[in-house]
PDB file of C-alpha atoms in Angstrom:
ATOM      1  CA  MET A   1     -12.165  20.663  -4.879  1.00  0.00           C
ATOM      2  CA  THR A   2     -10.912  19.773  -2.057  1.00  0.00           C
ATOM      3  CA  VAL A   3     -12.971  16.281  -2.018  1.00  0.00           C
ATOM      4  CA  PHE A   4     -12.298  15.628  -5.601  1.00  0.00           C
ATOM      5  CA  TRP A   5      -7.963  15.487  -4.790  1.00  0.00           C
ATOM      6  CA  ILE A   6      -8.963  13.463  -1.930  1.00  0.00           C
ATOM      7  CA  LEU A   7     -10.821  11.104  -3.494  1.00  0.00           C
ATOM      8  CA  GLY A   8      -8.686  11.173  -6.846  1.00  0.00           C
ATOM      9  CA  ILE A   9      -5.746  10.411  -4.601  1.00  0.00           C
ATOM     10  CA  LEU A  10      -7.097   7.298  -3.389  1.00  0.00           C
ATOM     11  CA  LEU A  11      -8.299   6.329  -7.011  1.00  0.00           C
ATOM     12  CA  VAL A  12      -5.074   5.788  -8.285  1.00  0.00           C
ATOM     13  CA  ALA A  13      -3.855   4.682  -5.320  1.00  0.00           C
ATOM     14  CA  SER A  14      -6.101   2.085  -4.921  1.00  0.00           C
ATOM     15  CA  ALA A  15      -5.464   1.159  -9.192  1.00  0.00           C
ATOM     16  CA  VAL A  16      -1.758   0.668  -8.088  1.00  0.00           C
ATOM     17  CA  MET A  17      -2.201  -1.656  -6.135  1.00  0.00           C
ATOM     18  CA  THR A  18      -4.316  -3.387  -8.226  1.00  0.00           C
ATOM     19  CA  VAL A  19      -1.358  -3.763 -10.680  1.00  0.00           C
ATOM     20  CA  THR A  20       1.535  -4.099  -8.654  1.00  0.00           C
ATOM     21  CA  GLN A  21       1.066  -6.457  -6.060  1.00  0.00           C
ATOM     22  CA  LYS A  22       2.422 -10.210  -5.592  1.00  0.00           C
ATOM     23  CA  SER A  23      -1.388 -12.039  -4.960  1.00  0.00           C
ATOM     24  CA  PRO A  24      -3.969 -11.917  -6.890  1.00  0.00           C
ATOM     25  CA  VAL A  25      -6.868 -11.755  -3.949  1.00  0.00           C
ATOM     26  CA  TYR A  26      -5.046  -8.462  -2.884  1.00  0.00           C
ATOM     27  CA  SER A  27      -4.968  -7.098  -6.119  1.00  0.00           C
ATOM     28  CA  VAL A  28      -8.648  -8.061  -5.997  1.00  0.00           C
ATOM     29  CA  VAL A  29      -8.711  -5.838  -2.558  1.00  0.00           C
ATOM     30  CA  GLY A  30      -7.373  -3.027  -4.142  1.00  0.00           C
ATOM     31  CA  LEU A  31      -9.833  -3.511  -7.378  1.00  0.00           C
ATOM     32  CA  LEU A  32     -12.665  -3.227  -4.529  1.00  0.00           C
ATOM     33  CA  ALA A  33     -11.118   0.167  -3.181  1.00  0.00           C
ATOM     34  CA  ASN A  34     -10.859   1.305  -7.075  1.00  0.00           C
ATOM     35  CA  PHE A  35     -14.417   0.966  -7.691  1.00  0.00           C
ATOM     36  CA  LEU A  36     -15.518   2.027  -4.245  1.00  0.00           C
ATOM     37  CA  VAL A  37     -13.805   5.155  -4.959  1.00  0.00           C
ATOM     38  CA  LEU A  38     -15.333   5.582  -8.267  1.00  0.00           C
ATOM     39  CA  ALA A  39     -18.796   4.886  -7.067  1.00  0.00           C
ATOM     40  CA  VAL A  40     -18.455   8.279  -4.505  1.00  0.00           C
ATOM     41  CA  LEU A  41     -17.094   9.957  -7.095  1.00  0.00           C
ATOM     42  CA  PHE A  42     -19.677   9.109  -9.456  1.00  0.00           C
ATOM     43  CA  MET A  43     -21.706  10.856  -7.084  1.00  0.00           C
ATOM     44  CA  THR A  44     -20.020  14.137  -6.945  1.00  0.00           C
ATOM     45  CA  LEU A  45     -20.773  13.678 -10.368  1.00  0.00           C
ATOM     46  CA  ASP A  46     -24.618  14.029 -10.552  1.00  0.00           C
ATOM     47  CA  ALA A  47     -24.662   9.623 -11.156  1.00  0.00           C
ATOM     48  CA  GLU A  48     -26.742   9.075  -8.603  1.00  0.00           C
ATOM     49  CA  PHE A  49     -27.673   6.232  -9.997  1.00  0.00           C
ATOM     50  CA  LEU A  50     -24.757   4.790 -11.934  1.00  0.00           C
ATOM     51  CA  ALA A  51     -22.775   4.737  -8.719  1.00  0.00           C
ATOM     52  CA  ILE A  52     -25.629   2.591  -7.087  1.00  0.00           C
ATOM     53  CA  ILE A  53     -24.896   0.139 -10.171  1.00  0.00           C
ATOM     54  CA  GLN A  54     -20.339   0.702  -9.927  1.00  0.00           C
ATOM     55  CA  VAL A  55     -21.751  -0.453  -6.487  1.00  0.00           C
ATOM     56  CA  VAL A  56     -23.797  -3.144  -7.339  1.00  0.00           C
ATOM     57  CA  VAL A  57     -22.466  -4.873 -11.026  1.00  0.00           C
ATOM     58  CA  TYR A  58     -18.630  -4.009  -9.988  1.00  0.00           C
ATOM     59  CA  GLY A  59     -18.316  -4.296  -6.369  1.00  0.00           C
ATOM     60  CA  GLY A  60     -20.699  -7.303  -6.189  1.00  0.00           C
ATOM     61  CA  ALA A  61     -20.947  -9.886  -9.353  1.00  0.00           C
ATOM     62  CA  ILE A  62     -17.690  -9.156 -11.578  1.00  0.00           C
ATOM     63  CA  LEU A  63     -15.882  -8.701  -8.374  1.00  0.00           C
ATOM     64  CA  MET A  64     -17.380 -12.149  -6.359  1.00  0.00           C
ATOM     65  CA  LEU A  65     -16.490 -13.536 -10.386  1.00  0.00           C
ATOM     66  CA  PHE A  66     -12.661 -12.655  -9.725  1.00  0.00           C
ATOM     67  CA  VAL A  67     -13.093 -13.633  -6.125  1.00  0.00           C
ATOM     68  CA  PHE A  68     -14.981 -17.398  -7.035  1.00  0.00           C
ATOM     69  CA  VAL A  69     -12.478 -18.159  -9.896  1.00  0.00           C
ATOM     70  CA  ILE A  70      -9.163 -17.725  -7.800  1.00  0.00           C
ATOM     71  CA  ALA A  71     -10.480 -19.774  -5.096  1.00  0.00           C
ATOM     72  CA  LEU A  72     -11.187 -22.555  -7.816  1.00  0.00           C
ATOM     73  CA  LEU A  73      -7.960 -22.346  -9.013  1.00  0.00           C
ATOM     74  CA  SER A  74      -6.004 -21.791  -5.754  1.00  0.00           C
ATOM     75  CA  SER A  75      -7.666 -24.816  -4.318  1.00  0.00           C
ATOM     76  CA  GLY A  76      -4.644 -27.020  -2.806  1.00  0.00           C
ATOM     77  CA  THR A  77      -2.837 -26.528  -6.495  1.00  0.00           C
ATOM     78  CA  THR A  78       0.611 -23.211  -7.080  1.00  0.00           C
ATOM     79  CA  PRO A  79      -1.144 -22.100 -10.257  1.00  0.00           C
ATOM     80  CA  PHE A  80       0.774 -19.127 -10.709  1.00  0.00           C
ATOM     81  CA  THR A  81       3.937 -19.797 -11.186  1.00  0.00           C
ATOM     82  CA  GLU A  82       5.207 -17.491 -13.420  1.00  0.00           C
ATOM     83  CA  GLY A  83       7.463 -18.665 -15.686  1.00  0.00           C
ATOM     84  CA  PRO A  84      11.050 -17.393 -17.715  1.00  0.00           C
ATOM     85  CA  ASN A  85       9.901 -14.329 -19.578  1.00  0.00           C
ATOM     86  CA  ARG A  86      10.041 -15.240 -22.892  1.00  0.00           C
ATOM     87  CA  LEU A  87      10.687 -11.085 -22.984  1.00  0.00           C
ATOM     88  CA  PRO A  88      13.325  -9.888 -21.934  1.00  0.00           C
ATOM     89  CA  PHE A  89      13.732  -7.224 -23.536  1.00  0.00           C
ATOM     90  CA  ALA A  90      10.427  -6.123 -24.066  1.00  0.00           C
ATOM     91  CA  ARG A  91       9.456  -4.159 -20.780  1.00  0.00           C
ATOM     92  CA  GLY A  92      12.002  -0.983 -22.044  1.00  0.00           C
ATOM     93  CA  PRO A  93      10.833  -0.285 -24.510  1.00  0.00           C
ATOM     94  CA  ALA A  94       6.791  -0.706 -23.627  1.00  0.00           C
ATOM     95  CA  LEU A  95       7.588   1.957 -20.669  1.00  0.00           C
ATOM     96  CA  ALA A  96       8.291   4.391 -23.690  1.00  0.00           C
ATOM     97  CA  ILE A  97       5.561   4.094 -25.797  1.00  0.00           C
ATOM     98  CA  VAL A  98       3.433   4.183 -22.261  1.00  0.00           C
ATOM     99  CA  LEU A  99       4.524   7.193 -20.699  1.00  0.00           C
ATOM    100  CA  ILE A 100       5.495   8.910 -23.764  1.00  0.00           C
ATOM    101  CA  ALA A 101       1.154   8.113 -25.253  1.00  0.00           C
ATOM    102  CA  PHE A 102       0.103   9.268 -21.710  1.00  0.00           C
ATOM    103  CA  GLY A 103       2.181  12.188 -21.712  1.00  0.00           C
ATOM    104  CA  ALA A 104      -0.205  13.885 -24.871  1.00  0.00           C
ATOM    105  CA  LEU A 105      -2.416  12.485 -23.621  1.00  0.00           C
ATOM    106  CA  MET A 106      -2.436  15.597 -20.761  1.00  0.00           C
ATOM    107  CA  TYR A 107      -0.947  17.846 -22.773  1.00  0.00           C
ATOM    108  CA  ALA A 108      -3.785  17.028 -25.050  1.00  0.00           C
ATOM    109  CA  VAL A 109      -6.570  17.085 -21.779  1.00  0.00           C
ATOM    110  CA  LEU A 110      -4.900  19.895 -19.682  1.00  0.00           C
ATOM    111  CA  ARG A 111      -3.578  22.435 -22.574  1.00  0.00           C
ATOM    112  CA  GLU A 112      -6.818  24.347 -22.183  1.00  0.00           C
ATOM    113  CA  PRO A 113     -10.295  23.492 -19.720  1.00  0.00           C
ATOM    114  CA  LEU A 114     -12.760  21.793 -21.928  1.00  0.00           C
ATOM    115  CA  SER A 115     -15.781  23.066 -20.485  1.00  0.00           C
ATOM    116  CA  PRO A 116     -18.529  23.997 -22.964  1.00  0.00           C
ATOM    117  CA  GLY A 117     -18.870  28.070 -23.650  1.00  0.00           C
ATOM    118  CA  THR A 118     -22.081  27.574 -24.460  1.00  0.00           C
ATOM    119  CA  ILE A 119     -24.531  24.629 -23.171  1.00  0.00           C
ATOM    120  CA  VAL A 120     -26.384  23.146 -26.100  1.00  0.00           C
ATOM    121  CA  PRO A 121     -29.918  22.597 -25.998  1.00  0.00           C
ATOM    122  CA  PRO A 122     -29.508  19.699 -22.658  1.00  0.00           C
ATOM    123  CA  SER A 123     -31.194  16.759 -22.655  1.00  0.00           C
ATOM    124  CA  SER A 124     -32.051  17.332 -18.654  1.00  0.00           C
ATOM    125  CA  THR A 125     -32.199  19.417 -16.074  1.00  0.00           C
ATOM    126  CA  LEU A 126     -29.569  20.447 -12.737  1.00  0.00           C
ATOM    127  CA  GLY A 127     -31.037  19.487  -9.625  1.00  0.00           C
ATOM    128  CA  LEU A 128     -31.432  18.810  -6.474  1.00  0.00           C
ATOM    129  CA  ALA A 129     -29.482  15.241  -5.896  1.00  0.00           C
ATOM    130  CA  GLY A 130     -32.462  12.940  -5.182  1.00  0.00           C
ATOM    131  CA  GLN A 131     -35.481  14.561  -6.246  1.00  0.00           C
ATOM    132  CA  PRO A 132     -36.954  13.483  -9.465  1.00  0.00           C
ATOM    133  CA  ASP A 133     -36.292  13.956 -13.380  1.00  0.00           C
ATOM    134  CA  VAL A 134     -33.115  15.897 -13.004  1.00  0.00           C
ATOM    135  CA  PHE A 135     -30.355  14.547 -14.487  1.00  0.00           C
ATOM    136  CA  GLY A 136     -28.317  11.236 -13.557  1.00  0.00           C
ATOM    137  CA  SER A 137     -31.351  10.382 -11.269  1.00  0.00           C
ATOM    138  CA  ILE A 138     -33.264   7.110 -12.002  1.00  0.00           C
ATOM    139  CA  GLY A 139     -35.938   8.849 -13.555  1.00  0.00           C
ATOM    140  CA  ASP A 140     -34.245  10.700 -16.499  1.00  0.00           C
ATOM    141  CA  PHE A 141     -31.415   7.965 -17.046  1.00  0.00           C
ATOM    142  CA  GLY A 142     -34.563   5.832 -16.890  1.00  0.00           C
ATOM    143  CA  ALA A 143     -36.070   7.992 -19.770  1.00  0.00           C
ATOM    144  CA  ALA A 144     -33.223   8.157 -21.612  1.00  0.00           C
ATOM    145  CA  LEU A 145     -32.219   4.544 -22.337  1.00  0.00           C
ATOM    146  CA  PHE A 146     -36.082   4.058 -23.038  1.00  0.00           C
ATOM    147  CA  THR A 147     -36.316   6.782 -25.249  1.00  0.00           C
ATOM    148  CA  THR A 148     -33.821   7.711 -26.955  1.00  0.00           C
ATOM    149  CA  HIS A 149     -31.262   5.193 -26.890  1.00  0.00           C
ATOM    150  CA  LEU A 150     -33.253   1.949 -26.846  1.00  0.00           C
ATOM    151  CA  LEU A 151     -31.357   0.537 -29.669  1.00  0.00           C
ATOM    152  CA  PRO A 152     -28.248   0.258 -28.122  1.00  0.00           C
ATOM    153  CA  PHE A 153     -29.459  -1.097 -24.704  1.00  0.00           C
ATOM    154  CA  GLU A 154     -31.229  -4.265 -27.060  1.00  0.00           C
ATOM    155  CA  VAL A 155     -27.880  -4.726 -28.400  1.00  0.00           C
ATOM    156  CA  THR A 156     -26.691  -4.854 -25.020  1.00  0.00           C
ATOM    157  CA  ALA A 157     -28.881  -7.602 -24.096  1.00  0.00           C
ATOM    158  CA  PHE A 158     -27.592  -9.823 -27.568  1.00  0.00           C
ATOM    159  CA  ILE A 159     -23.486  -9.061 -25.724  1.00  0.00           C
ATOM    160  CA  LEU A 160     -24.961 -10.643 -22.291  1.00  0.00           C
ATOM    161  CA  MET A 161     -26.778 -13.700 -23.952  1.00  0.00           C
ATOM    162  CA  VAL A 162     -24.111 -14.407 -25.962  1.00  0.00           C
ATOM    163  CA  ALA A 163     -21.139 -13.903 -23.169  1.00  0.00           C
ATOM    164  CA  VAL A 164     -23.762 -16.405 -21.319  1.00  0.00           C
ATOM    165  CA  ILE A 165     -23.139 -19.016 -24.176  1.00  0.00           C
ATOM    166  CA  GLY A 166     -20.007 -18.426 -24.634  1.00  0.00           C
ATOM    167  CA  VAL A 167     -19.267 -19.392 -21.387  1.00  0.00           C
ATOM    168  CA  VAL A 168     -21.097 -22.174 -21.418  1.00  0.00           C
ATOM    169  CA  LEU A 169     -19.250 -23.464 -24.054  1.00  0.00           C
ATOM    170  CA  ILE A 170     -15.223 -22.441 -23.325  1.00  0.00           C
ATOM    171  CA  ALA A 171     -15.594 -23.136 -19.432  1.00  0.00           C
ATOM    172  CA  ALA A 172     -17.829 -26.500 -19.514  1.00  0.00           C
ATOM    173  CA  ASP A 173     -16.142 -29.853 -19.858  1.00  0.00           C
ATOM    174  CA  ALA A 174     -15.026 -30.134 -22.914  1.00  0.00           C
ATOM    175  CA  ALA A 175     -16.781 -34.351 -22.489  1.00  0.00           C
ATOM    176  CA  PRO A 176     -20.576 -34.880 -20.913  1.00  0.00           C
ATOM    177  CA  GLN A 177     -20.398 -37.594 -18.497  1.00  0.00           C
ATOM    178  CA  ARG A 178     -21.314 -40.795 -20.595  1.00  0.00           C
ATOM    179  CA  THR A 179     -22.975 -43.662 -18.435  1.00  0.00           C
ATOM    180  CA  HIS A 180     -23.266 -46.200 -21.926  1.00  0.00           C
ATOM    181  CA  GLY A 181     -20.956 -46.759 -24.801  1.00  0.00           C
ATOM    182  CA  ARG A 182     -17.717 -48.220 -26.181  1.00  0.00           C
ATOM    183  CA  HIS A 183     -15.391 -44.791 -25.352  1.00  0.00           C
ATOM    184  CA  PRO A 184     -15.197 -44.433 -21.023  1.00  0.00           C
ATOM    185  CA  VAL A 185     -14.257 -40.939 -19.771  1.00  0.00           C
ATOM    186  CA  ARG A 186     -11.195 -39.556 -19.320  1.00  0.00           C
ATOM    187  CA  PRO A 187     -10.731 -37.414 -16.832  1.00  0.00           C
ATOM    188  CA  ALA A 188     -10.030 -33.343 -17.986  1.00  0.00           C
ATOM    189  CA  ARG A 189      -6.012 -33.794 -16.985  1.00  0.00           C
ATOM    190  CA  GLU A 190      -5.726 -36.560 -19.280  1.00  0.00           C
ATOM    191  CA  ARG A 191      -7.041 -35.477 -22.366  1.00  0.00           C
ATOM    192  CA  GLU A 192      -4.241 -34.384 -24.971  1.00  0.00           C
ATOM    193  CA  PRO A 193      -3.744 -30.650 -24.175  1.00  0.00           C
ATOM    194  CA  ILE A 194      -5.070 -27.682 -26.856  1.00  0.00           C
ATOM    195  CA  VAL A 195      -2.845 -25.071 -24.877  1.00  0.00           C
ATOM    196  CA  LYS A 196       0.939 -26.411 -25.427  1.00  0.00           C
ATOM    197  CA  VAL A 197       3.109 -25.565 -23.038  1.00  0.00           C
ATOM    198  CA  ARG A 198       6.782 -25.626 -23.676  1.00  0.00           C
TER     199      ARG A 198
ATOM    200  CA  MET B   1     -23.032  26.187 -14.195  1.00  0.00           C
ATOM    201  CA  ASN B   2     -19.995  26.062 -15.642  1.00  0.00           C
ATOM    202  CA  PHE B   3     -18.488  22.671 -14.883  1.00  0.00           C
ATOM    203  CA  ASP B   4     -14.461  22.075 -15.798  1.00  0.00           C
ATOM    204  CA  PRO B   5     -14.018  18.769 -16.536  1.00  0.00           C
ATOM    205  CA  SER B   6     -10.705  18.764 -16.577  1.00  0.00           C
ATOM    206  CA  PRO B   7      -9.093  16.773 -13.703  1.00  0.00           C
ATOM    207  CA  TYR B   8     -11.732  14.465 -13.778  1.00  0.00           C
ATOM    208  CA  VAL B   9     -10.676  13.345 -17.533  1.00  0.00           C
ATOM    209  CA  ALA B  10      -7.088  14.181 -16.196  1.00  0.00           C
ATOM    210  CA  LEU B  11      -7.899  10.860 -13.432  1.00  0.00           C
ATOM    211  CA  SER B  12      -9.592   9.292 -15.963  1.00  0.00           C
ATOM    212  CA  ALA B  13      -6.126   9.737 -17.776  1.00  0.00           C
ATOM    213  CA  VAL B  14      -3.320   8.468 -14.588  1.00  0.00           C
ATOM    214  CA  ILE B  15      -6.067   5.390 -14.019  1.00  0.00           C
ATOM    215  CA  PHE B  16      -5.816   4.279 -17.942  1.00  0.00           C
ATOM    216  CA  PHE B  17      -2.615   4.112 -18.120  1.00  0.00           C
ATOM    217  CA  ILE B  18      -1.978   2.500 -14.546  1.00  0.00           C
ATOM    218  CA  GLY B  19      -4.580  -0.071 -16.332  1.00  0.00           C
ATOM    219  CA  VAL B  20      -2.145  -0.236 -19.772  1.00  0.00           C
ATOM    220  CA  LEU B  21       1.207  -0.825 -17.544  1.00  0.00           C
ATOM    221  CA  GLY B  22      -0.846  -4.243 -15.650  1.00  0.00           C
ATOM    222  CA  VAL B  23      -1.927  -5.446 -19.374  1.00  0.00           C
ATOM    223  CA  LEU B  24       1.270  -4.546 -20.788  1.00  0.00           C
ATOM    224  CA  LEU B  25       4.087  -5.926 -17.917  1.00  0.00           C
ATOM    225  CA  ARG B  26       2.543  -8.089 -15.479  1.00  0.00           C
ATOM    226  CA  ARG B  27       2.069 -11.728 -16.222  1.00  0.00           C
ATOM    227  CA  ASN B  28      -0.805 -12.995 -14.004  1.00  0.00           C
ATOM    228  CA  PRO B  29      -3.375 -13.766 -16.250  1.00  0.00           C
ATOM    229  CA  LEU B  30      -6.110 -12.374 -12.996  1.00  0.00           C
ATOM    230  CA  ILE B  31      -4.001  -9.382 -12.880  1.00  0.00           C
ATOM    231  CA  VAL B  32      -3.880  -8.481 -16.518  1.00  0.00           C
ATOM    232  CA  LEU B  33      -7.968  -8.648 -16.405  1.00  0.00           C
ATOM    233  CA  MET B  34      -8.399  -6.635 -12.824  1.00  0.00           C
ATOM    234  CA  SER B  35      -6.111  -4.032 -15.378  1.00  0.00           C
ATOM    235  CA  ILE B  36      -8.786  -4.013 -18.178  1.00  0.00           C
ATOM    236  CA  GLU B  37     -11.085  -3.659 -15.767  1.00  0.00           C
ATOM    237  CA  LEU B  38      -9.305  -0.257 -14.524  1.00  0.00           C
ATOM    238  CA  MET B  39      -9.238   1.222 -18.321  1.00  0.00           C
ATOM    239  CA  PHE B  40     -13.262  -0.159 -18.879  1.00  0.00           C
ATOM    240  CA  ASN B  41     -13.435   2.104 -16.002  1.00  0.00           C
ATOM    241  CA  ALA B  42     -11.713   5.434 -16.603  1.00  0.00           C
ATOM    242  CA  ALA B  43     -13.560   5.178 -19.759  1.00  0.00           C
ATOM    243  CA  ASN B  44     -16.696   5.001 -17.509  1.00  0.00           C
ATOM    244  CA  LEU B  45     -14.850   8.432 -15.411  1.00  0.00           C
ATOM    245  CA  ALA B  46     -14.786  10.746 -18.758  1.00  0.00           C
ATOM    246  CA  LEU B  47     -17.531   9.781 -20.523  1.00  0.00           C
ATOM    247  CA  VAL B  48     -19.918  10.791 -16.604  1.00  0.00           C
ATOM    248  CA  ALA B  49     -17.638  13.551 -16.415  1.00  0.00           C
ATOM    249  CA  PHE B  50     -18.685  14.607 -20.154  1.00  0.00           C
ATOM    250  CA  SER B  51     -21.625  14.134 -19.712  1.00  0.00           C
ATOM    251  CA  ARG B  52     -22.170  16.649 -16.959  1.00  0.00           C
ATOM    252  CA  ALA B  53     -19.841  19.276 -17.949  1.00  0.00           C
ATOM    253  CA  TRP B  54     -22.300  18.941 -21.187  1.00  0.00           C
ATOM    254  CA  VAL B  55     -25.779  18.540 -18.575  1.00  0.00           C
ATOM    255  CA  ASN B  56     -26.445  15.207 -21.392  1.00  0.00           C
ATOM    256  CA  ASN B  57     -27.549  12.075 -19.639  1.00  0.00           C
ATOM    257  CA  ALA B  58     -25.842  10.386 -23.161  1.00  0.00           C
ATOM    258  CA  GLY B  59     -23.012   9.725 -21.376  1.00  0.00           C
ATOM    259  CA  HIS B  60     -24.580   8.371 -19.226  1.00  0.00           C
ATOM    260  CA  VAL B  61     -26.525   5.282 -21.191  1.00  0.00           C
ATOM    261  CA  PHE B  62     -23.274   4.041 -23.134  1.00  0.00           C
ATOM    262  CA  ALA B  63     -21.398   4.151 -19.518  1.00  0.00           C
ATOM    263  CA  PHE B  64     -24.193   2.379 -18.393  1.00  0.00           C
ATOM    264  CA  LEU B  65     -23.161   0.351 -21.462  1.00  0.00           C
ATOM    265  CA  VAL B  66     -19.462  -0.017 -20.946  1.00  0.00           C
ATOM    266  CA  ILE B  67     -20.236  -1.688 -17.369  1.00  0.00           C
ATOM    267  CA  THR B  68     -22.509  -4.254 -19.172  1.00  0.00           C
ATOM    268  CA  VAL B  69     -19.940  -4.838 -21.910  1.00  0.00           C
ATOM    269  CA  ALA B  70     -17.537  -5.033 -18.884  1.00  0.00           C
ATOM    270  CA  ALA B  71     -19.038  -8.223 -16.797  1.00  0.00           C
ATOM    271  CA  ALA B  72     -19.316  -9.809 -20.822  1.00  0.00           C
ATOM    272  CA  GLU B  73     -15.731  -9.724 -20.959  1.00  0.00           C
ATOM    273  CA  ALA B  74     -14.926 -10.160 -17.071  1.00  0.00           C
ATOM    274  CA  ALA B  75     -16.921 -13.669 -17.809  1.00  0.00           C
ATOM    275  CA  ILE B  76     -15.937 -14.456 -20.392  1.00  0.00           C
ATOM    276  CA  GLY B  77     -11.664 -14.147 -20.062  1.00  0.00           C
ATOM    277  CA  LEU B  78     -12.414 -15.728 -16.384  1.00  0.00           C
ATOM    278  CA  ALA B  79     -13.635 -18.239 -18.734  1.00  0.00           C
ATOM    279  CA  ILE B  80     -10.960 -18.959 -20.729  1.00  0.00           C
ATOM    280  CA  VAL B  81      -8.219 -18.770 -17.481  1.00  0.00           C
ATOM    281  CA  VAL B  82     -10.518 -22.332 -16.396  1.00  0.00           C
ATOM    282  CA  ALA B  83     -10.106 -23.471 -19.106  1.00  0.00           C
ATOM    283  CA  VAL B  84      -6.059 -23.226 -19.596  1.00  0.00           C
ATOM    284  CA  PHE B  85      -5.952 -24.011 -16.009  1.00  0.00           C
ATOM    285  CA  ARG B  86      -7.825 -27.533 -17.230  1.00  0.00           C
ATOM    286  CA  ARG B  87      -5.692 -27.762 -19.941  1.00  0.00           C
ATOM    287  CA  SER B  88      -1.875 -26.739 -18.138  1.00  0.00           C
ATOM    288  CA  THR B  89      -1.112 -26.025 -14.874  1.00  0.00           C
ATOM    289  CA  ASN B  90       0.413 -23.616 -15.154  1.00  0.00           C
ATOM    290  CA  VAL B  91      -1.742 -20.403 -16.708  1.00  0.00           C
ATOM    291  CA  ASP B  92       1.476 -17.610 -16.780  1.00  0.00           C
ATOM    292  CA  VAL B  93       0.155 -15.854 -19.633  1.00  0.00           C
ATOM    293  CA  ASP B  94       4.115 -16.300 -21.538  1.00  0.00           C
ATOM    294  CA  GLU B  95       3.771 -19.688 -20.821  1.00  0.00           C
ATOM    295  CA  VAL B  96       0.112 -20.088 -23.532  1.00  0.00           C
ATOM    296  CA  ALA B  97       2.313 -19.378 -26.559  1.00  0.00           C
ATOM    297  CA  SER B  98      -0.397 -21.322 -28.647  1.00  0.00           C
ATOM    298  CA  MET B  99      -4.136 -21.675 -28.804  1.00  0.00           C
ATOM    299  CA  ARG B 100      -4.381 -24.691 -31.432  1.00  0.00           C
ATOM    300  CA  GLY B 101      -8.242 -26.346 -31.153  1.00  0.00           C
TER     301      GLY B 101
END
């Protein structure tokens, strides 16, 4: 339980750092700490494979994407100047609603223990970490992913394909370079803005 | 054998609402996206904790699916940020008031 409290404090502190930092780079550092602490929490919950995936996918791929976009947007300009606050009175009600929802959720969680009285037939067996075919190991996880939950796995492949196509459509330059033709290609900044800025 | 997931779920709720506050109160789109990632992670923590309590690996599988969906969401969100920044030099989310094609 001591481990849980240490990890929990670290997790909350890194999350607060992520949200409150002024510069997005410091937020990314907080988010990295959050992901790593969460991976350790997954290890304490016997989810070995998910801990590894957490470090590789979140800490490796997603954070790298954030860092690249920050570097791309910050090069030579100052893109993060905050404009005038368009909703100056929304902060109080937003805080109130969030606190009420948070209180209700914490009451529901902590009212009584959530542990199951009797464990209905477990799909896998508990055992020492590192052993094959015990709960949370790679073999156990893979067997569940490719037999019982095969359809969600296939749907995930479709989601990733849609995401790749969408990213190329959104982020790619709308007018590809043409070497001939009567209309010269204008640079991106001179085109009509799709997003109107007031 | 009898494992109580309550502390883990409470921690998950705390992280989730820190993410909600970040989405509601911050105006930098990158930090809003990072707050959404925090909320995904909180959901994953709850899934894994309940999975451990019931000794059933369905929670692990769905946490894995949540991770892939989060990756797709981050890629699309950052692409939108880049596209908005290409049209106007300012990416304050309050300034992006209308998106017309």
